Coordinates of N, CA and C in Angstrom, one line a residue:
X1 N 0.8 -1.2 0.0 CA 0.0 0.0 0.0 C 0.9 1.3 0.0
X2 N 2.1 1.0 0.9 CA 2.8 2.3 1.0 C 3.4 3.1 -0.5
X3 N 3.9 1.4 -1.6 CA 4.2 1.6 -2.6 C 3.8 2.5 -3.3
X4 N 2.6 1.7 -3.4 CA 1.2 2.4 -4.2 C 1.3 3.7 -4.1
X5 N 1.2 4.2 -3.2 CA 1.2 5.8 -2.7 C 2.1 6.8 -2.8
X6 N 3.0 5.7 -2.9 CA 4.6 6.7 -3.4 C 4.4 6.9 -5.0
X7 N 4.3 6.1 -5.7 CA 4.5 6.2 -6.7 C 3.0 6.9 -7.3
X8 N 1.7 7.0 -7.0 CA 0.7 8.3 -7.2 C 1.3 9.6 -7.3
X9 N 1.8 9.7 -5.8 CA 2.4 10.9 -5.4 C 3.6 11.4 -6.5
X10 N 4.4 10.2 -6.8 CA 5.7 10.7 -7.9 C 4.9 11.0 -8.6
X11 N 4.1 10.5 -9.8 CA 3.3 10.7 -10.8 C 2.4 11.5 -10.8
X12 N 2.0 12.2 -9.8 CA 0.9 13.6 -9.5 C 2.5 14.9 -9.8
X13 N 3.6 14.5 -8.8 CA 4.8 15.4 -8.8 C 5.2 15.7 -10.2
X14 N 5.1 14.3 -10.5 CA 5.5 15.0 -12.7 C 5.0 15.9 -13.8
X15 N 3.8 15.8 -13.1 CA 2.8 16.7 -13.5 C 3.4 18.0 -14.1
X16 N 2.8 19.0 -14.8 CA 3.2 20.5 -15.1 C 2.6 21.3 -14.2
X17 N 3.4 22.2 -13.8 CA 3.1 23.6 -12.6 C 1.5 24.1 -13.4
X18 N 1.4 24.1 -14.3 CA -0.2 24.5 -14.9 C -0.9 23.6 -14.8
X19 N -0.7 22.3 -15.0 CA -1.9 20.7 -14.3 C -2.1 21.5 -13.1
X20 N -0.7 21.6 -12.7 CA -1.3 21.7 -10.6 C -2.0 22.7 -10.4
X21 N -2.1 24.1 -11.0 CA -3.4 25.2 -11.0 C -4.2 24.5 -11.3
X22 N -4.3 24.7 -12.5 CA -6.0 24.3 -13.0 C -6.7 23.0 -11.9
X23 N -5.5 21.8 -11.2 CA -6.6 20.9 -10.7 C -6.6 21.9 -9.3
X24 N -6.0 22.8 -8.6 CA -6.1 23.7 -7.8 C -7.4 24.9 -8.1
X25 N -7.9 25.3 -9.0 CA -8.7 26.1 -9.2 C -10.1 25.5 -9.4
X26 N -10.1 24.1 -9.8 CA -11.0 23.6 -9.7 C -12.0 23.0 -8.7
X27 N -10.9 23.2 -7.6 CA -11.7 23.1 -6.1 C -12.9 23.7 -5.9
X28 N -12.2 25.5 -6.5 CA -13.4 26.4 -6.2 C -14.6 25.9 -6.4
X29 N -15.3 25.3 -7.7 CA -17.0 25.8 -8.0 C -17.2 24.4 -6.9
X30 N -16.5 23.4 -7.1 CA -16.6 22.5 -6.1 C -17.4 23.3 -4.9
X31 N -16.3 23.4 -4.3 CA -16.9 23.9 -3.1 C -18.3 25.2 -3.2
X32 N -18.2 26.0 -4.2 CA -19.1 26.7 -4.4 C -20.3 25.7 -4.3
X33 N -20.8 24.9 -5.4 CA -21.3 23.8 -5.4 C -22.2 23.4 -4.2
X34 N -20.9 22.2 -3.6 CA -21.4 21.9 -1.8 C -22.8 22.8 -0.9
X35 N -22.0 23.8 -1.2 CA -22.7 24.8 -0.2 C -23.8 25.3 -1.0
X36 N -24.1 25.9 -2.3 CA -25.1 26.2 -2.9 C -26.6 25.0 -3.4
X37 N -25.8 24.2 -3.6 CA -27.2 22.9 -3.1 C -28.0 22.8 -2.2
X38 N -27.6 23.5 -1.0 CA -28.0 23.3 0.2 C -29.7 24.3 0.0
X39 N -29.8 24.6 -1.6 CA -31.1 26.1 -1.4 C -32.1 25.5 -2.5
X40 N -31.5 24.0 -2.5 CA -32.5 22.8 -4.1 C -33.4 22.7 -2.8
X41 N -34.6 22.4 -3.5 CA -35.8 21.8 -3.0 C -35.6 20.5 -2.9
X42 N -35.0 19.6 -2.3 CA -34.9 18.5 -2.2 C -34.6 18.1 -0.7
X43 N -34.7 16.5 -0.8 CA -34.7 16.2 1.2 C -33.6 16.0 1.8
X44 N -33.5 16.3 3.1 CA -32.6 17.0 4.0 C -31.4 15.6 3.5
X45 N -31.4 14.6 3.6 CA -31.0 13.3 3.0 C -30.6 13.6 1.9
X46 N -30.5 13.7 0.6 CA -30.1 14.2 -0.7 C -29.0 15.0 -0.4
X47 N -29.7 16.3 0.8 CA -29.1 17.5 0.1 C -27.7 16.9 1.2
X48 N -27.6 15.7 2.0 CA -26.6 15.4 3.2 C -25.3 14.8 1.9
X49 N -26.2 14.2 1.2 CA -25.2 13.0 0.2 C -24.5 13.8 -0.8
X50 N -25.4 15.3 -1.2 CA -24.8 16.0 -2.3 C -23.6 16.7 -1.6
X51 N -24.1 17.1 -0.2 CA -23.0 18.1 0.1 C -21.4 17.4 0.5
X52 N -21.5 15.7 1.0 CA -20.2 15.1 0.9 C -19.4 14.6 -0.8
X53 N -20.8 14.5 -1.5 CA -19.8 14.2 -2.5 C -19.2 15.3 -3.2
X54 N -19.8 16.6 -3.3 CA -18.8 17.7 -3.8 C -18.0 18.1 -3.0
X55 N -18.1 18.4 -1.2 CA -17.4 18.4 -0.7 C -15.9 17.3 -0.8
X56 N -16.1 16.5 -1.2 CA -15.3 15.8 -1.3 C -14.3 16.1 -2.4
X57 N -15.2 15.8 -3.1 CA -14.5 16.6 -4.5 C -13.3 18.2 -4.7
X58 N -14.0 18.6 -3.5 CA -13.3 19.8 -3.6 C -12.1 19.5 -3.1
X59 N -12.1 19.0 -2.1 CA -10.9 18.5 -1.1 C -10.3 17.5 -1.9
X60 N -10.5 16.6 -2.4 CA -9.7 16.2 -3.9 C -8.8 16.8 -4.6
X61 N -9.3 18.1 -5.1 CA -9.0 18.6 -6.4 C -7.7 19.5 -5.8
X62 N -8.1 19.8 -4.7 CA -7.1 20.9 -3.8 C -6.1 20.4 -3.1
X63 N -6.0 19.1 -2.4 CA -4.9 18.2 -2.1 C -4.3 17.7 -3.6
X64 N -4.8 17.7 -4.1 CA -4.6 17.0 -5.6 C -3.5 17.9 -6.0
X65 N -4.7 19.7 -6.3 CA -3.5 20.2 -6.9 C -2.3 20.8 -6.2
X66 N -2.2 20.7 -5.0 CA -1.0 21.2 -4.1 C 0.1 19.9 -4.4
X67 N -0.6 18.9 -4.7 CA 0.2 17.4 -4.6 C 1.6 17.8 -6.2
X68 N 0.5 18.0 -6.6 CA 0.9 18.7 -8.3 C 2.1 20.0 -8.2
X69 N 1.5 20.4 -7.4 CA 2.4 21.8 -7.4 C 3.9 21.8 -6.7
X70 N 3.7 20.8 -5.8 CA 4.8 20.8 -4.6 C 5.1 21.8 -4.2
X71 N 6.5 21.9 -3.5 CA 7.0 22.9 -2.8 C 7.5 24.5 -3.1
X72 N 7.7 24.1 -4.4 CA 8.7 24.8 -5.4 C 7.1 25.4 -6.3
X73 N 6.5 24.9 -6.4 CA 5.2 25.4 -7.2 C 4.2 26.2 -6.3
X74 N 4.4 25.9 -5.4 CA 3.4 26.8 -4.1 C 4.4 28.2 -4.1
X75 N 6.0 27.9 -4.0 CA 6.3 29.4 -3.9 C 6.1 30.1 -4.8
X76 N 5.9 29.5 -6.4 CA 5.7 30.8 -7.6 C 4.2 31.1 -7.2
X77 N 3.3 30.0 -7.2 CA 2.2 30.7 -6.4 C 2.1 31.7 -5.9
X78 N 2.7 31.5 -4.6 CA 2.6 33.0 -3.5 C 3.1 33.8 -3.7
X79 N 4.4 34.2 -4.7 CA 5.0 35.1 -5.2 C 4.4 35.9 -6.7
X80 N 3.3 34.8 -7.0 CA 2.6 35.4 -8.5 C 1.4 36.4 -7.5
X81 N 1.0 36.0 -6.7 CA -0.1 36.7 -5.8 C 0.2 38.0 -5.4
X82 N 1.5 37.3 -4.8 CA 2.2 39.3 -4.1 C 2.6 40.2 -4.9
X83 N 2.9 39.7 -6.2 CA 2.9 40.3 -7.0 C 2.1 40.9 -7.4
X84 N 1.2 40.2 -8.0 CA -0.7 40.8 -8.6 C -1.2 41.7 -7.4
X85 N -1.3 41.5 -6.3 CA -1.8 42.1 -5.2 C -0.9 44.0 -5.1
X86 N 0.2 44.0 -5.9 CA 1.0 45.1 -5.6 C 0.7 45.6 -6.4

C-alpha cells in the first residue's frame, strides 16, 4: 500500500506547474457547489449526500492540486499573488 502511494504521489509530482493550477482552481465551483445545493428543494437526505460528494471533491482537487504543485510550485504561487496584489 505504501508503494502504491509513493509512486501516485511521484506521478501527480510529474505533472506541469499548470496541471497543478488548474486541478487547484478547480476546487473552487466545487466547493461553491457543496454549499449552494444546500437552497434545491430536495430532502434534507439528498441535500446530506450531495454536500459530501462535492465536498469531497473539492478536497480532492485541492490536495490534488497542491500534490501537483509541490513545494517549489506553491512558492511561484505565493510570489505570483504578491505580485498581482502590488
Amino acid at each position: 500500500m505504501k508503494q502504491l502511494l509513493q509512486r501516485i504521489k511521484r506521478w501527480l509530482a510529474s505533472l506541469s506547474f499548470r496541471t497543478g493550477v488548474v486541478v487547484l482552481l478547480c476546487c473552487i465551483p466545487f466547493y461553491i457547489a457543496s454549499f449552494a445545493q444546500m437552497a434545491l428543494p430536495i430532502s434534507a437526505q439528498a441535500k446530506g449526500i450531495l454536500w459530501v460528494v462535492l465536498f469531497g471533491l473539492a478536497k480532492t482537487c485541492q490536495y490534488g492540486g497542491i500534490t501537483i504543485l509541490g513545494v517549489e510550485g506553491m512558492r511561484r504561487l505565493k510570489a505570483w499573488w504578491k505580485r498581482k496584489k502590488n
